[in-house]
Amino acid sequence: MKLTRRTFLASTSALALTPGAAFASGSGTPFDHEVVIAEARDLASRPYAARDTVPQEWRDLSYEQYRSIRFKLDKALWYGTETPYNVDFFTPGLYFPRAVKVFSVENGMATPVSFDLSMFTKSDEVPTLPVDDTLGFSGLRLRTEMHRPGLTDEFCVFQGASYFRAIGLHEVYGLSARGLALKTGDPDGEEFPDFIRFWLERPAPGQRNMIVHALMDSPSVTGAYRFDITPGADCVMEVEATLFPREELDHVGIGPLTSMFLYDQTNRTRFDDFRPAVHDSDGLMIRNGAGEVLWRPLANPKTLQVSSFVDMNPRGFGLMQRTREFSDFADLEALYHKRPGLWVEPKGDWGKGTVRLVEIPADQEIYDNIVAYWRPAQAYAAGEQVDLSYRLTWGEEPQRTAMPRVINTAMGDKTFGSGRLVVVDFEASDMFDDPDALDIFVQSPHVEVSKGVLQRNPDTGGLRLAFSFEPGERDHVELRAQLRKGKQPASEVWLYRWTA
């Protein structure tokens, strides 16, 4: 079977549907979040030392062999108790050569969760695997009762580097978040910090949230993270992070999001595929410090593309999946129309910086080629303590504003004449009751653009803006459009970077 991103994500979902877990064992030690901060501070005071890798036999597992190792339902942490959450675990091996340590916290005491191969079933194709002191888990999955009385459903996974994913009700996994991004898109390469330890606070009966602590380590920085997670129609995470740079961090990404965009109506002709579109996210939404709502459709460029949106104290940003109909994708397996969006809402003032969007060329959907994050304007100095907090909301539409949304962008060669035709659809809104009262603003710093034309779209009930431009010999063109009523905005600001 060919390994694809889709089958790999499906494998973790399949594992999730096969419950299982572990029981805590060993002596307990006192714990609160200050313990994690102290460990991060101590790590940062010493040179970075990579953790040991697990035995070679584990690392040599094939994708099919690794996928066949499944967690047992009755081994889940807190399984069969009144605790409203269960925790399943993943083995190391294959893409996960180093194990993480996991602790269960109850009544202020932390107890290690021991790795035991009997927690898992495996196919006959899996060879005999050695168990030694390097063994542990590669990650964990959270489950609770969601929409099936008496049964648990997964809603959150932490696995690999500092990556984690979550979903709202009736959704499937799509984009990921990370604890921290370092040097994304830099010529010298990116650095990927790891969550190396987790502490799981045992929820009381009836408790709706769960708290996960994580210790992060990397050559450049350490960190202590606290996630207060509440599942539901949207999955909401309150995140507290304390960073200790080992060296100056002049390119750090806060609240980083990672997703996949292959094609839609803007670049459909590049792909010979039966599906109308393939993507986990279709746009970057920003609510900047000035109160503007920006919408930037994603692109799959032919060369690396980096966009920076300068801001002061942003109110939020996120990668969204606004196309929500099955017919938008026609994919019975990937279910892209059920992928969540993810919104990052800063707490406190984040100061001056940029929302940075990195778009990496991709020719298959197995590659996560989209990254978005907040890049502070000022570097973090070695030896300082950096405290940050923000909220992550995973869901179908995790952030709504009063501004009518852009719901589709399409473009192509003009049927008559030369140049490119751009079509932007806005959703139905009371602001559009009288289209003649609206002013159209279409701009570009690079080329002349035609006067925009507004038409009612009978299918959506909203308005369609159409305009054209002639790129000439340019390799890229920045475009901006918005509808206004008098001096007041009547739509989001639509931004786009066309590339040849």
Short mmCIF file of C-alpha atoms in Angstrom, two decimals:
data_model
loop_
_atom_site.label_atom_id
_atom_site.label_comp_id
_atom_site.label_asym_id
_atom_site.label_seq_id
_atom_site.Cartn_x
_atom_site.Cartn_y
_atom_site.Cartn_z
CA MET A 1 0.00 0.00 0.00
CA LYS A 2 1.35 3.39 -0.96
CA LEU A 3 1.99 5.72 1.99
CA THR A 4 0.16 9.00 1.70
CA ARG A 5 -0.60 11.72 4.18
CA ARG A 6 -4.24 10.73 3.96
CA THR A 7 -3.59 7.07 4.82
CA PHE A 8 -1.23 8.06 7.63
CA LEU A 9 -3.81 10.36 9.20
CA ALA A 10 -6.43 7.67 8.66
CA SER A 11 -4.20 5.20 10.46
CA THR A 12 -4.11 7.34 13.58
CA SER A 13 -7.88 7.64 13.36
CA ALA A 14 -8.21 3.91 12.96
CA LEU A 15 -6.02 3.42 15.99
CA ALA A 16 -8.21 5.89 17.81
CA LEU A 17 -11.29 3.79 17.15
CA THR A 18 -9.51 0.84 18.71
CA PRO A 19 -9.45 2.06 22.32
CA GLY A 20 -6.76 1.14 24.73
CA ALA A 21 -4.39 2.59 27.25
CA ALA A 22 -2.26 2.12 30.30
CA PHE A 23 -2.41 2.24 34.05
CA ALA A 24 -0.12 4.43 36.10
CA SER A 25 2.50 2.68 38.17
CA GLY A 26 5.39 3.65 40.42
CA SER A 27 5.77 6.10 43.30
CA GLY A 28 4.28 9.59 43.10
CA THR A 29 6.02 12.95 43.44
CA PRO A 30 4.48 16.37 44.21
CA PHE A 31 3.39 18.25 41.10
CA ASP A 32 2.03 21.56 39.88
CA HIS A 33 2.78 23.62 36.77
CA GLU A 34 5.70 25.33 38.50
CA VAL A 35 7.46 21.94 38.37
CA VAL A 36 7.32 22.03 34.54
CA ILE A 37 8.58 25.63 34.48
CA ALA A 38 11.45 24.71 36.80
CA GLU A 39 12.40 21.74 34.59
CA ALA A 40 12.35 23.94 31.49
CA ARG A 41 14.50 26.56 33.21
CA ASP A 42 16.97 23.90 34.34
CA LEU A 43 17.18 22.35 30.87
CA ALA A 44 17.88 25.76 29.33
CA SER A 45 20.81 26.28 31.70
CA ARG A 46 22.57 23.25 30.20
CA PRO A 47 23.66 22.40 26.64
CA TYR A 48 21.07 20.62 24.56
CA ALA A 49 21.29 16.82 24.63
CA ALA A 50 19.11 14.76 22.32
CA ARG A 51 17.18 11.88 23.88
CA ASP A 52 18.16 8.31 23.11
CA THR A 53 16.50 6.66 20.15
CA VAL A 54 14.48 3.48 20.59
CA PRO A 55 15.98 0.19 19.36
CA GLN A 56 16.61 -0.16 15.64
CA GLU A 57 13.94 -2.85 15.27
CA TRP A 58 11.28 -0.29 16.17
CA ARG A 59 12.69 2.33 13.81
CA ASP A 60 12.82 -0.20 10.95
CA LEU A 61 9.08 -0.95 11.08
CA SER A 62 7.29 -0.45 7.78
CA TYR A 63 4.27 1.80 7.57
CA GLU A 64 1.92 -1.20 7.38
CA GLN A 65 3.61 -2.88 10.35
CA TYR A 66 3.46 0.26 12.47
CA ARG A 67 -0.17 0.84 11.56
CA SER A 68 -1.10 -2.69 12.64
CA ILE A 69 0.07 -2.04 16.23
CA ARG A 70 -3.18 -1.08 17.95
CA PHE A 71 -3.93 0.05 21.44
CA LYS A 72 -6.27 -2.06 23.60
CA LEU A 73 -9.48 -0.48 24.91
CA ASP A 74 -9.20 -1.87 28.42
CA LYS A 75 -5.68 -0.51 28.87
CA ALA A 76 -6.69 3.14 28.58
CA LEU A 77 -5.65 5.44 31.39
CA TRP A 78 -8.65 5.81 33.78
CA TYR A 79 -10.62 3.23 31.78
CA GLY A 80 -13.62 1.79 33.62
CA THR A 81 -13.63 4.52 36.29
CA GLU A 82 -15.87 7.53 36.91
CA THR A 83 -13.24 9.78 35.33
CA PRO A 84 -14.94 11.34 32.25
CA TYR A 85 -11.81 11.04 30.07
CA ASN A 86 -9.74 8.13 28.79
CA VAL A 87 -6.22 8.45 27.42
CA ASP A 88 -4.82 6.12 24.75
CA PHE A 89 -1.16 5.90 23.80
CA PHE A 90 0.91 5.37 20.65
CA THR A 91 4.06 3.26 20.39
CA PRO A 92 7.34 4.74 19.17
CA GLY A 93 8.98 3.56 15.95
CA LEU A 94 8.95 4.42 12.25
CA TYR A 95 8.52 8.23 12.11
CA PHE A 96 8.83 8.54 15.90
CA PRO A 97 12.36 7.37 16.85
CA ARG A 98 12.34 8.86 20.37
CA ALA A 99 9.88 8.18 23.16
CA VAL A 100 8.20 10.66 25.49
CA LYS A 101 7.54 10.22 29.22
CA VAL A 102 3.97 10.45 30.49
CA PHE A 103 2.75 11.04 34.06
CA SER A 104 -0.71 10.83 35.57
CA VAL A 105 -1.45 13.56 38.15
CA GLU A 106 -3.97 13.01 40.96
CA ASN A 107 -4.34 14.99 44.19
CA GLY A 108 -1.20 16.94 43.39
CA MET A 109 0.96 13.84 42.95
CA ALA A 110 2.52 12.74 39.63
CA THR A 111 2.89 9.04 38.88
CA PRO A 112 4.69 7.70 35.79
CA VAL A 113 2.69 5.74 33.23
CA SER A 114 4.88 2.77 32.36
CA PHE A 115 5.25 1.44 28.84
CA ASP A 116 4.07 -2.15 28.45
CA LEU A 117 3.93 -3.93 25.12
CA SER A 118 0.90 -5.89 26.34
CA MET A 119 -1.13 -2.69 26.02
CA PHE A 120 -1.08 -3.23 22.26
CA THR A 121 -2.12 -5.83 19.73
CA LYS A 122 -0.12 -6.35 16.54
CA SER A 123 -0.35 -8.30 13.31
CA ASP A 124 1.73 -11.38 12.54
CA GLU A 125 3.75 -9.22 10.15
CA VAL A 126 5.29 -7.28 13.04
CA PRO A 127 8.63 -8.81 14.12
CA THR A 128 9.62 -9.45 17.71
CA LEU A 129 10.35 -6.06 19.24
CA PRO A 130 12.80 -5.50 22.09
CA VAL A 131 11.75 -3.58 25.19
CA ASP A 132 14.41 -1.63 27.10
CA ASP A 133 14.81 1.59 29.09
CA THR A 134 14.58 3.75 25.95
CA LEU A 135 10.99 2.62 25.35
CA GLY A 136 8.05 4.84 26.07
CA PHE A 137 5.17 6.31 24.13
CA SER A 138 5.36 8.48 21.01
CA GLY A 139 2.20 10.35 21.89
CA LEU A 140 -1.28 10.21 23.34
CA ARG A 141 -4.92 10.59 22.38
CA LEU A 142 -7.76 12.05 24.47
CA ARG A 143 -11.26 10.61 24.42
CA THR A 144 -14.51 11.46 26.18
CA GLU A 145 -18.26 11.09 25.71
CA MET A 146 -19.26 13.47 22.93
CA HIS A 147 -22.43 12.56 21.03
CA ARG A 148 -22.86 8.84 21.74
CA PRO A 149 -24.18 8.24 25.28
CA GLY A 150 -22.02 5.77 27.14
CA LEU A 151 -19.32 5.70 24.44
CA THR A 152 -16.17 7.76 24.07
CA ASP A 153 -14.90 9.56 20.98
CA GLU A 154 -11.45 10.93 20.32
CA PHE A 155 -11.03 14.67 19.93
CA CYS A 156 -7.35 15.47 20.45
CA VAL A 157 -3.95 13.91 19.64
CA PHE A 158 -0.44 14.94 20.73
CA GLN A 159 2.20 13.12 18.66
CA GLY A 160 5.46 14.01 16.95
CA ALA A 161 7.77 16.95 17.77
CA SER A 162 5.45 19.57 19.36
CA TYR A 163 2.54 18.84 17.02
CA PHE A 164 -1.03 18.33 18.16
CA ARG A 165 -4.45 18.15 16.49
CA ALA A 166 -8.03 18.50 17.66
CA ILE A 167 -11.54 18.47 16.23
CA GLY A 168 -14.97 19.77 17.07
CA LEU A 169 -18.11 17.66 17.05
CA HIS A 170 -18.70 15.55 13.89
CA GLU A 171 -15.39 16.65 12.33
CA VAL A 172 -12.32 14.75 11.10
CA TYR A 173 -8.68 15.61 11.68
CA GLY A 174 -7.10 18.12 9.33
CA LEU A 175 -4.66 20.89 10.17
CA SER A 176 -2.26 20.77 13.13
CA ALA A 177 -0.93 23.19 15.70
CA ARG A 178 2.53 23.24 17.26
CA GLY A 179 4.02 24.40 20.50
CA LEU A 180 6.53 26.61 18.70
CA ALA A 181 7.95 27.20 15.21
CA LEU A 182 11.59 28.13 14.70
CA LYS A 183 13.20 29.44 11.51
CA THR A 184 10.32 28.37 9.27
CA GLY A 185 11.26 28.93 5.63
CA ASP A 186 14.82 30.02 6.45
CA PRO A 187 17.56 28.99 3.98
CA ASP A 188 19.49 27.15 6.72
CA GLY A 189 16.49 24.97 7.54
CA GLU A 190 13.83 24.77 10.22
CA GLU A 191 14.25 23.63 13.81
CA PHE A 192 11.52 21.44 15.31
CA PRO A 193 11.21 21.51 19.12
CA ASP A 194 9.93 18.36 20.86
CA PHE A 195 7.46 17.82 23.66
CA ILE A 196 9.49 15.35 25.72
CA ARG A 197 7.25 14.89 28.79
CA PHE A 198 3.53 15.10 29.47
CA TRP A 199 1.63 15.37 32.74
CA LEU A 200 -2.09 14.54 32.58
CA GLU A 201 -4.29 15.88 35.38
CA ARG A 202 -7.03 13.39 36.23
CA PRO A 203 -10.43 15.08 35.81
CA ALA A 204 -13.05 14.73 38.54
CA PRO A 205 -16.36 12.98 37.75
CA GLY A 206 -18.53 15.34 35.68
CA GLN A 207 -15.61 17.66 34.83
CA ARG A 208 -15.85 18.98 31.25
CA ASN A 209 -12.27 20.13 30.76
CA MET A 210 -8.95 18.35 30.94
CA ILE A 211 -5.53 19.80 31.68
CA VAL A 212 -2.36 18.62 29.94
CA HIS A 213 1.13 19.90 30.80
CA ALA A 214 4.06 19.50 28.42
CA LEU A 215 7.81 20.08 28.66
CA MET A 216 9.46 21.22 25.43
CA ASP A 217 13.12 20.92 24.49
CA SER A 218 15.13 22.00 21.47
CA PRO A 219 18.70 23.11 20.65
CA SER A 220 17.62 26.77 20.77
CA VAL A 221 14.93 26.90 23.47
CA THR A 222 13.03 25.06 26.18
CA GLY A 223 9.46 25.61 27.27
CA ALA A 224 6.72 24.75 29.76
CA TYR A 225 3.18 24.46 28.36
CA ARG A 226 -0.21 24.14 30.01
CA PHE A 227 -3.25 23.18 27.90
CA ASP A 228 -6.73 23.56 29.42
CA ILE A 229 -8.84 21.62 26.90
CA THR A 230 -12.63 21.60 26.60
CA PRO A 231 -14.18 19.45 23.85
CA GLY A 232 -17.56 20.15 22.29
CA ALA A 233 -19.06 21.62 19.13
CA ASP A 234 -15.76 23.53 19.08
CA CYS A 235 -12.71 22.23 20.90
CA VAL A 236 -11.28 25.10 22.94
CA MET A 237 -7.76 25.14 24.39
CA GLU A 238 -6.46 27.76 26.80
CA VAL A 239 -2.69 27.72 26.31
CA GLU A 240 -0.03 29.07 28.68
CA ALA A 241 3.59 28.92 27.54
CA THR A 242 6.80 29.88 29.32
CA LEU A 243 9.90 29.90 27.09
CA PHE A 244 13.59 29.90 28.05
CA PRO A 245 15.81 30.63 25.00
CA ARG A 246 19.24 29.01 25.04
CA GLU A 247 20.28 31.45 22.34
CA GLU A 248 18.79 34.55 20.77
CA LEU A 249 15.59 33.71 18.91
CA ASP A 250 15.30 36.17 16.04
CA HIS A 251 12.84 34.07 14.04
CA VAL A 252 10.29 32.47 16.32
CA GLY A 253 6.71 31.51 15.45
CA ILE A 254 4.05 31.87 18.16
CA GLY A 255 0.78 29.95 17.84
CA PRO A 256 1.99 28.13 14.71
CA LEU A 257 -0.52 26.34 12.48
CA THR A 258 0.33 23.77 9.80
CA SER A 259 -2.02 22.71 7.01
CA MET A 260 -2.29 21.46 3.43
CA PHE A 261 -3.50 23.24 0.31
CA LEU A 262 -3.11 21.53 -3.05
CA TYR A 263 -5.65 23.15 -5.37
CA ASP A 264 -9.06 24.76 -5.78
CA GLN A 265 -10.67 26.90 -8.50
CA THR A 266 -7.71 29.28 -8.55
CA ASN A 267 -5.24 26.62 -9.78
CA ARG A 268 -7.43 23.65 -10.74
CA THR A 269 -5.87 23.26 -14.21
CA ARG A 270 -2.50 22.20 -12.74
CA PHE A 271 -3.86 18.87 -11.42
CA ASP A 272 -5.35 15.92 -13.29
CA ASP A 273 -7.72 14.77 -10.55
CA PHE A 274 -11.42 13.82 -10.38
CA ARG A 275 -11.98 16.02 -7.33
CA PRO A 276 -12.91 19.73 -7.68
CA ALA A 277 -10.59 20.73 -4.82
CA VAL A 278 -8.11 19.22 -2.36
CA HIS A 279 -7.18 21.10 0.81
CA ASP A 280 -7.41 21.03 4.62
CA SER A 281 -7.70 24.82 4.76
CA ASP A 282 -8.63 27.37 2.11
CA GLY A 283 -7.70 30.70 3.66
CA LEU A 284 -5.88 32.73 6.28
CA MET A 285 -8.13 34.99 8.33
CA ILE A 286 -6.69 37.86 10.36
CA ARG A 287 -8.38 40.26 12.74
CA ASN A 288 -5.70 42.89 13.14
CA GLY A 289 -5.06 45.36 15.92
CA ALA A 290 -6.85 48.11 13.97
CA GLY A 291 -10.02 46.00 13.82
CA GLU A 292 -9.82 45.13 10.11
CA VAL A 293 -10.90 41.64 9.09
CA LEU A 294 -8.60 40.25 6.38
CA TRP A 295 -9.15 37.17 4.24
CA ARG A 296 -6.25 35.77 2.24
CA PRO A 297 -7.10 32.70 0.10
CA LEU A 298 -4.33 30.11 0.21
CA ALA A 299 -2.20 29.24 -2.79
CA ASN A 300 0.07 26.42 -3.90
CA PRO A 301 2.85 28.38 -5.58
CA LYS A 302 5.52 27.01 -7.88
CA THR A 303 8.26 28.54 -5.70
CA LEU A 304 8.41 29.19 -1.96
CA GLN A 305 6.17 32.11 -1.08
CA VAL A 306 6.26 34.09 2.17
CA SER A 307 3.72 36.80 3.05
CA SER A 308 3.98 39.04 6.11
CA PHE A 309 1.07 41.07 7.49
CA VAL A 310 2.51 43.76 9.75
CA ASP A 311 0.46 44.42 12.87
CA MET A 312 0.43 45.73 16.42
CA ASN A 313 -1.35 43.67 19.10
CA PRO A 314 -3.30 41.37 16.77
CA ARG A 315 -6.76 40.30 17.90
CA GLY A 316 -6.45 36.92 16.23
CA PHE A 317 -5.55 34.87 13.18
CA GLY A 318 -6.28 31.42 11.88
CA LEU A 319 -6.45 28.97 9.01
CA MET A 320 -10.03 28.24 7.96
CA GLN A 321 -11.88 25.67 5.87
CA ARG A 322 -14.87 27.65 4.59
CA THR A 323 -15.85 25.23 1.84
CA ARG A 324 -18.16 22.87 3.76
CA GLU A 325 -20.15 20.89 1.17
CA PHE A 326 -19.29 17.37 0.05
CA SER A 327 -19.68 18.51 -3.56
CA ASP A 328 -16.84 20.99 -3.03
CA PHE A 329 -14.42 18.03 -2.86
CA ALA A 330 -16.35 14.86 -3.91
CA ASP A 331 -14.00 12.79 -1.74
CA LEU A 332 -15.68 9.91 0.12
CA GLU A 333 -12.49 8.96 1.97
CA ALA A 334 -10.71 12.16 2.99
CA LEU A 335 -13.92 14.10 3.86
CA TYR A 336 -12.19 17.44 3.39
CA HIS A 337 -15.51 19.25 3.91
CA LYS A 338 -15.41 18.10 7.55
CA ARG A 339 -11.94 19.41 8.37
CA PRO A 340 -11.86 22.04 11.15
CA GLY A 341 -10.61 25.59 11.04
CA LEU A 342 -8.33 26.83 13.83
CA TRP A 343 -8.34 30.30 15.38
CA VAL A 344 -5.54 31.76 17.55
CA GLU A 345 -6.66 34.48 19.96
CA PRO A 346 -3.85 36.25 21.86
CA LYS A 347 -4.32 37.12 25.51
CA GLY A 348 -2.72 40.37 26.51
CA ASP A 349 -0.65 42.54 24.20
CA TRP A 350 1.68 40.76 21.80
CA GLY A 351 3.21 44.03 20.63
CA LYS A 352 4.59 44.67 17.18
CA GLY A 353 5.23 41.90 14.68
CA THR A 354 3.75 40.12 11.69
CA VAL A 355 1.31 37.37 10.96
CA ARG A 356 3.48 35.32 8.65
CA LEU A 357 2.15 32.95 6.00
CA VAL A 358 4.50 30.43 4.38
CA GLU A 359 3.26 28.61 1.26
CA ILE A 360 5.46 25.77 0.02
CA PRO A 361 5.13 24.19 -3.44
CA ALA A 362 3.47 20.75 -3.30
CA ASP A 363 2.51 18.22 -5.95
CA GLN A 364 0.67 15.76 -3.68
CA GLU A 365 -1.76 16.03 -0.79
CA ILE A 366 0.56 14.07 1.50
CA TYR A 367 2.58 17.23 2.19
CA ASP A 368 1.68 19.84 4.78
CA ASN A 369 2.76 22.88 2.78
CA ILE A 370 1.06 25.76 4.63
CA VAL A 371 2.34 27.39 7.84
CA ALA A 372 0.96 30.46 9.62
CA TYR A 373 2.17 32.01 12.88
CA TRP A 374 2.85 35.25 14.76
CA ARG A 375 6.45 36.48 14.43
CA PRO A 376 7.39 39.08 17.07
CA ALA A 377 9.32 42.05 15.73
CA GLN A 378 11.80 41.91 18.59
CA ALA A 379 14.04 38.88 19.11
CA TYR A 380 13.87 36.92 22.37
CA ALA A 381 17.21 37.19 24.15
CA ALA A 382 19.15 34.19 25.41
CA GLY A 383 18.53 33.60 29.10
CA GLU A 384 15.31 35.60 29.39
CA GLN A 385 11.94 34.18 30.41
CA VAL A 386 9.10 34.71 27.94
CA ASP A 387 5.51 34.23 29.14
CA LEU A 388 2.71 33.93 26.60
CA SER A 389 -0.93 32.91 26.65
CA TYR A 390 -3.54 32.45 23.96
CA ARG A 391 -6.71 30.55 23.12
CA LEU A 392 -6.99 27.96 20.34
CA THR A 393 -10.45 27.21 18.97
CA TRP A 394 -10.94 24.23 16.62
CA GLY A 395 -14.23 24.02 14.76
CA GLU A 396 -16.28 24.51 11.61
CA GLU A 397 -16.24 28.29 11.96
CA PRO A 398 -14.18 29.07 15.05
CA GLN A 399 -14.24 32.84 14.50
CA ARG A 400 -17.08 34.96 13.12
CA THR A 401 -17.23 38.72 12.84
CA ALA A 402 -19.94 41.15 11.72
CA MET A 403 -18.28 41.44 8.32
CA PRO A 404 -19.78 39.38 5.45
CA ARG A 405 -17.29 36.63 4.63
CA VAL A 406 -15.58 35.77 1.39
CA ILE A 407 -16.84 32.27 0.56
CA ASN A 408 -15.10 31.60 -2.76
CA THR A 409 -12.32 32.89 -5.01
CA ALA A 410 -11.88 31.82 -8.63
CA MET A 411 -9.81 33.12 -11.52
CA GLY A 412 -8.71 32.32 -15.04
CA ASP A 413 -7.93 33.81 -18.44
CA LYS A 414 -10.45 36.31 -19.74
CA THR A 415 -12.78 34.74 -22.31
CA PHE A 416 -12.60 37.89 -24.43
CA GLY A 417 -9.52 40.08 -24.45
CA SER A 418 -6.30 39.55 -22.53
CA GLY A 419 -5.44 39.37 -18.87
CA ARG A 420 -6.86 37.54 -15.89
CA LEU A 421 -10.45 37.53 -14.63
CA VAL A 422 -11.00 37.38 -10.86
CA VAL A 423 -14.29 36.39 -9.23
CA VAL A 424 -14.86 36.85 -5.48
CA ASP A 425 -18.10 35.63 -3.85
CA PHE A 426 -19.36 37.19 -0.61
CA GLU A 427 -21.93 35.41 1.55
CA ALA A 428 -25.50 36.64 1.92
CA SER A 429 -25.85 39.53 4.35
CA ASP A 430 -28.31 42.24 5.40
CA MET A 431 -25.56 44.69 4.43
CA PHE A 432 -26.20 43.71 0.80
CA ASP A 433 -29.93 44.57 0.70
CA ASP A 434 -29.17 47.53 -1.55
CA PRO A 435 -26.12 46.71 -3.74
CA ASP A 436 -26.32 50.14 -5.39
CA ALA A 437 -25.42 51.70 -2.04
CA LEU A 438 -22.13 49.82 -1.94
CA ASP A 439 -18.78 51.16 -3.08
CA ILE A 440 -16.23 48.82 -4.66
CA PHE A 441 -12.56 49.22 -3.83
CA VAL A 442 -10.16 47.14 -5.92
CA GLN A 443 -6.45 47.95 -5.79
CA SER A 444 -3.00 46.68 -6.71
CA PRO A 445 0.41 48.25 -6.15
CA HIS A 446 1.71 46.49 -9.26
CA VAL A 447 -0.83 46.73 -12.09
CA GLU A 448 -3.93 48.53 -13.27
CA VAL A 449 -7.15 46.74 -12.36
CA SER A 450 -10.51 47.10 -14.06
CA LYS A 451 -13.50 48.70 -12.43
CA GLY A 452 -15.20 46.05 -10.33
CA VAL A 453 -18.69 44.77 -11.18
CA LEU A 454 -21.15 43.52 -8.54
CA GLN A 455 -23.87 40.98 -9.27
CA ARG A 456 -26.32 39.09 -7.12
CA ASN A 457 -25.42 35.38 -6.93
CA PRO A 458 -28.73 33.47 -6.94
CA ASP A 459 -27.08 30.30 -5.67
CA THR A 460 -25.58 31.83 -2.50
CA GLY A 461 -27.90 34.80 -2.02
CA GLY A 462 -24.81 36.97 -1.65
CA LEU A 463 -22.87 39.19 -4.05
CA ARG A 464 -20.23 38.38 -6.62
CA LEU A 465 -17.44 40.84 -7.38
CA ALA A 466 -15.68 40.46 -10.72
CA PHE A 467 -12.69 42.41 -12.03
CA SER A 468 -9.69 41.84 -14.28
CA PHE A 469 -6.02 42.74 -14.48
CA GLU A 470 -3.21 42.40 -16.99
CA PRO A 471 -0.08 40.95 -15.32
CA GLY A 472 2.16 41.46 -18.35
CA GLU A 473 5.63 40.08 -17.69
CA ARG A 474 5.33 40.26 -13.92
CA ASP A 475 5.95 37.10 -11.93
CA HIS A 476 3.53 38.14 -9.16
CA VAL A 477 0.77 40.68 -8.49
CA GLU A 478 -0.68 41.70 -5.13
CA LEU A 479 -4.43 42.37 -5.14
CA ARG A 480 -6.81 43.89 -2.59
CA ALA A 481 -10.58 44.32 -2.67
CA GLN A 482 -13.35 45.34 -0.28
CA LEU A 483 -16.97 46.46 -0.35
CA ARG A 484 -17.85 49.56 1.65
CA LYS A 485 -20.98 51.48 2.50
CA GLY A 486 -19.99 55.11 2.84
CA LYS A 487 -16.89 55.14 5.01
CA GLN A 488 -17.78 51.90 6.76
CA PRO A 489 -16.60 48.44 5.70
CA ALA A 490 -19.33 46.20 4.30
CA SER A 491 -17.17 43.10 3.82
CA GLU A 492 -13.91 41.53 4.82
CA VAL A 493 -10.78 42.78 3.10
CA TRP A 494 -9.91 40.28 0.36
CA LEU A 495 -6.19 39.88 -0.30
CA TYR A 496 -4.48 37.75 -2.91
CA ARG A 497 -1.05 37.22 -4.38
CA TRP A 498 -1.21 36.04 -7.98
CA THR A 499 1.90 34.28 -9.25
CA ALA A 500 2.80 33.43 -12.82
#
